[in-house]
Amino acid sequence: GRMVSLTGVRDITHYIRSEALLQESEERFKILSEATSEGIAIHDKGIVIDTNTAFCQMTGYSYLEILGKSVKDLAAPEEVEKIMKKIREQDESVYTSYALKKDGSLFPVEIIGKKIMFREKTYRVTCFKDISIAKASEERLIENEERFRSIFENAHDLIQSVDTNGKIIFVNKAWKNVLGYDDLEIKNITLFDIIHPDSMAHCQKTF
């Protein structure tokens, strides 16, 4: 007729230690992600679950606003399928795309994503590098090259470019019209083939 009380005791030291280590790891990641100028987002199949200040600044969203956003909200419409394909295939190669800001404007980004395990679940951490300045420089370079090519082609003077052996690299339209060579012939001649014999010695000396 006596009442007996049974008490079970479970050692949770390992659990507490694991939780402490996990928290420490999360804090370390947060510090590192905030220290970089690149945007970082952790997402679950394209839905943002965490990000850093740099990515918020890039896109114009606050931290709370960007949580729960999908790729469709943050990428140019024509880029969404390409990005989702990268996510589905767990592609970890670097590629370029266009991100969409809160105000609706687009900007070019370089992207790389990697799979991570967090609390026994698979997520993807993605880094975004704003390449607006590099892209603008590239576009200016192309514009300058096109402008130079236009001036070069439409010049009335005979213009040619040759290498150190006298091989002709390219010539302009006036050069072809005056000297009468076609593109195939130009590939098979050198500067010394079009020099008058009386000027050859001087040309070789100054070349």
Short mmCIF file of C-alpha atoms in Angstrom, two decimals:
data_model
loop_
_atom_site.label_atom_id
_atom_site.label_comp_id
_atom_site.label_asym_id
_atom_site.label_seq_id
_atom_site.Cartn_x
_atom_site.Cartn_y
_atom_site.Cartn_z
CA GLY A 1 0.00 0.00 0.00
CA ARG A 2 3.00 2.36 -0.15
CA MET A 3 3.20 5.04 -2.91
CA VAL A 4 6.47 4.87 -4.87
CA SER A 5 7.68 7.83 -6.95
CA LEU A 6 9.95 7.11 -9.93
CA THR A 7 11.91 9.98 -11.35
CA GLY A 8 13.80 9.75 -14.66
CA VAL A 9 16.91 11.84 -15.07
CA ARG A 10 18.25 12.57 -18.57
CA ASP A 11 21.67 14.01 -19.22
CA ILE A 12 21.15 16.91 -21.65
CA THR A 13 24.69 18.26 -21.39
CA HIS A 14 25.50 17.19 -24.96
CA TYR A 15 22.32 18.83 -26.27
CA ILE A 16 23.08 22.10 -24.48
CA ARG A 17 26.65 22.04 -25.76
CA SER A 18 25.46 21.38 -29.34
CA GLU A 19 22.96 24.25 -29.15
CA ALA A 20 25.66 26.58 -27.83
CA LEU A 21 28.00 25.60 -30.66
CA LEU A 22 25.24 26.09 -33.21
CA GLN A 23 24.42 29.52 -31.84
CA GLU A 24 28.10 30.45 -31.87
CA SER A 25 28.35 29.29 -35.50
CA GLU A 26 25.30 31.35 -36.47
CA GLU A 27 26.72 34.45 -34.79
CA ARG A 28 30.07 33.94 -36.52
CA PHE A 29 28.34 33.66 -39.89
CA LYS A 30 26.36 36.82 -39.19
CA ILE A 31 29.52 38.76 -38.31
CA LEU A 32 31.31 37.57 -41.46
CA SER A 33 28.33 38.26 -43.73
CA GLU A 34 27.93 41.78 -42.34
CA ALA A 35 31.63 42.49 -42.85
CA THR A 36 31.56 41.88 -46.61
CA SER A 37 30.47 44.33 -49.31
CA GLU A 38 28.84 41.52 -51.28
CA GLY A 39 25.19 40.74 -50.83
CA ILE A 40 24.47 37.40 -49.17
CA ALA A 41 21.12 35.63 -49.00
CA ILE A 42 20.17 32.27 -47.55
CA HIS A 43 17.09 30.87 -49.22
CA ASP A 44 14.92 27.80 -49.27
CA LYS A 45 14.07 26.91 -52.88
CA GLY A 46 14.22 30.58 -53.85
CA ILE A 47 12.50 32.03 -50.77
CA VAL A 48 14.77 34.29 -48.69
CA ILE A 49 15.06 33.25 -45.02
CA ASP A 50 18.07 35.40 -44.07
CA THR A 51 20.29 38.05 -45.62
CA ASN A 52 22.89 40.69 -44.83
CA THR A 53 22.92 44.48 -44.85
CA ALA A 54 24.79 44.69 -48.16
CA PHE A 55 22.04 42.82 -50.02
CA CYS A 56 19.37 45.00 -48.40
CA GLN A 57 21.25 48.10 -49.56
CA MET A 58 21.66 46.67 -53.08
CA THR A 59 17.95 45.98 -53.47
CA GLY A 60 16.52 48.86 -51.46
CA TYR A 61 14.54 46.63 -49.08
CA SER A 62 14.78 46.63 -45.30
CA TYR A 63 15.78 43.39 -43.58
CA LEU A 64 12.21 42.58 -42.56
CA GLU A 65 10.85 43.46 -46.01
CA ILE A 66 13.20 41.15 -47.85
CA LEU A 67 12.52 38.09 -45.68
CA GLY A 68 10.05 35.84 -47.48
CA LYS A 69 10.73 37.44 -50.87
CA SER A 70 11.16 35.04 -53.77
CA VAL A 71 13.44 35.05 -56.80
CA LYS A 72 10.52 36.46 -58.78
CA ASP A 73 10.55 39.55 -56.55
CA LEU A 74 14.31 40.09 -56.76
CA ALA A 75 15.28 39.25 -60.36
CA ALA A 76 14.55 40.67 -63.78
CA PRO A 77 11.49 38.82 -65.17
CA GLU A 78 13.46 37.39 -68.10
CA GLU A 79 16.12 36.06 -65.69
CA VAL A 80 13.84 34.19 -63.27
CA GLU A 81 13.75 30.87 -65.10
CA LYS A 82 17.54 30.85 -65.55
CA ILE A 83 18.09 31.47 -61.82
CA MET A 84 15.50 28.90 -60.74
CA LYS A 85 17.18 26.34 -63.01
CA LYS A 86 20.49 27.05 -61.26
CA ILE A 87 18.77 26.50 -57.89
CA ARG A 88 17.03 23.28 -58.93
CA GLU A 89 20.24 21.81 -60.34
CA GLN A 90 22.32 22.99 -57.35
CA ASP A 91 24.67 24.65 -59.84
CA GLU A 92 27.65 26.21 -58.04
CA SER A 93 29.26 27.95 -61.02
CA VAL A 94 29.57 31.74 -61.24
CA TYR A 95 27.17 33.49 -63.62
CA THR A 96 25.82 36.97 -64.33
CA SER A 97 22.24 38.18 -64.20
CA TYR A 98 20.14 41.26 -63.47
CA ALA A 99 18.67 41.91 -60.02
CA LEU A 100 15.50 43.89 -59.41
CA LYS A 101 15.42 46.70 -56.87
CA LYS A 102 12.43 47.69 -54.76
CA ASP A 103 11.94 50.78 -56.97
CA GLY A 104 11.72 48.58 -60.08
CA SER A 105 15.14 49.42 -61.51
CA LEU A 106 17.57 46.72 -62.60
CA PHE A 107 21.29 46.33 -61.95
CA PRO A 108 23.81 43.72 -63.16
CA VAL A 109 25.12 41.20 -60.64
CA GLU A 110 27.59 38.35 -60.52
CA ILE A 111 26.10 35.39 -58.65
CA ILE A 112 27.39 32.21 -57.06
CA GLY A 113 25.36 29.85 -54.89
CA LYS A 114 26.30 26.89 -52.72
CA LYS A 115 24.33 24.25 -50.85
CA ILE A 116 24.56 24.30 -47.04
CA MET A 117 23.15 22.17 -44.23
CA PHE A 118 21.50 24.09 -41.42
CA ARG A 119 19.55 22.50 -38.55
CA GLU A 120 19.44 19.23 -40.49
CA LYS A 121 17.87 20.87 -43.55
CA THR A 122 19.35 21.82 -46.92
CA TYR A 123 19.40 25.50 -47.87
CA ARG A 124 21.32 27.53 -50.44
CA VAL A 125 23.55 30.47 -49.63
CA THR A 126 24.02 32.87 -52.53
CA CYS A 127 26.51 35.73 -52.94
CA PHE A 128 25.68 38.73 -55.11
CA LYS A 129 28.31 41.13 -56.43
CA ASP A 130 27.11 44.40 -57.94
CA ILE A 131 29.00 44.76 -61.24
CA SER A 132 27.34 47.99 -62.39
CA ILE A 133 30.63 49.91 -62.59
CA ALA A 134 32.44 47.11 -64.45
CA LYS A 135 29.47 46.70 -66.82
CA ALA A 136 29.34 50.42 -67.54
CA SER A 137 33.10 50.46 -68.25
CA GLU A 138 32.71 47.50 -70.60
CA GLU A 139 29.87 49.22 -72.46
CA ARG A 140 31.91 52.44 -72.81
CA LEU A 141 34.84 50.43 -74.14
CA ILE A 142 32.59 48.80 -76.75
CA GLU A 143 31.18 52.19 -77.71
CA ASN A 144 34.68 53.64 -78.09
CA GLU A 145 35.77 50.67 -80.20
CA GLU A 146 32.74 51.06 -82.46
CA ARG A 147 33.37 54.81 -82.78
CA PHE A 148 37.04 54.20 -83.63
CA ARG A 149 36.06 51.52 -86.17
CA SER A 150 33.61 53.92 -87.82
CA ILE A 151 36.21 56.69 -88.05
CA PHE A 152 38.81 54.20 -89.27
CA GLU A 153 36.56 52.73 -91.97
CA ASN A 154 35.27 56.07 -93.26
CA ALA A 155 38.60 57.93 -93.30
CA HIS A 156 39.78 59.13 -96.73
CA ASP A 157 43.41 58.46 -95.78
CA LEU A 158 44.93 55.02 -96.31
CA ILE A 159 45.21 53.39 -92.87
CA GLN A 160 46.78 50.05 -92.08
CA SER A 161 47.93 48.10 -89.04
CA VAL A 162 50.84 45.67 -89.26
CA ASP A 163 52.71 43.45 -86.80
CA THR A 164 56.47 43.46 -86.13
CA ASN A 165 57.09 41.17 -89.11
CA GLY A 166 55.25 43.40 -91.52
CA LYS A 167 52.19 41.15 -91.71
CA ILE A 168 49.07 43.19 -92.35
CA ILE A 169 46.52 42.89 -89.55
CA PHE A 170 43.82 45.14 -90.94
CA VAL A 171 43.30 48.02 -93.37
CA ASN A 172 40.51 50.50 -94.01
CA LYS A 173 38.14 50.85 -96.95
CA ALA A 174 40.17 53.64 -98.60
CA TRP A 175 43.29 51.44 -98.51
CA LYS A 176 41.47 48.65 -100.37
CA ASN A 177 39.93 51.02 -102.90
CA VAL A 178 43.21 52.72 -103.77
CA LEU A 179 45.49 49.66 -103.79
CA GLY A 180 42.95 47.24 -105.19
CA TYR A 181 43.52 44.24 -102.90
CA ASP A 182 40.64 42.13 -101.63
CA ASP A 183 40.41 40.57 -98.14
CA LEU A 184 41.82 37.19 -99.24
CA GLU A 185 44.84 38.79 -100.93
CA ILE A 186 45.52 41.00 -97.91
CA LYS A 187 45.82 37.89 -95.70
CA ASN A 188 48.64 36.58 -97.87
CA ILE A 189 50.80 39.68 -98.28
CA THR A 190 53.05 41.74 -96.03
CA LEU A 191 53.87 45.41 -95.92
CA PHE A 192 57.03 44.73 -97.94
CA ASP A 193 54.98 43.28 -100.81
CA ILE A 194 53.36 46.65 -101.49
CA ILE A 195 56.43 48.86 -101.10
CA HIS A 196 58.04 50.18 -104.27
CA PRO A 197 61.53 48.66 -104.80
CA ASP A 198 63.12 52.12 -104.73
CA SER A 199 61.73 52.67 -101.19
CA MET A 200 62.38 49.17 -99.83
CA ALA A 201 65.74 49.87 -98.18
CA HIS A 202 64.43 53.00 -96.45
CA CYS A 203 61.27 51.19 -95.34
CA GLN A 204 63.20 48.23 -93.89
CA LYS A 205 65.52 50.59 -92.06
CA THR A 206 62.74 52.61 -90.45
CA PHE A 207 60.30 49.77 -89.80
#
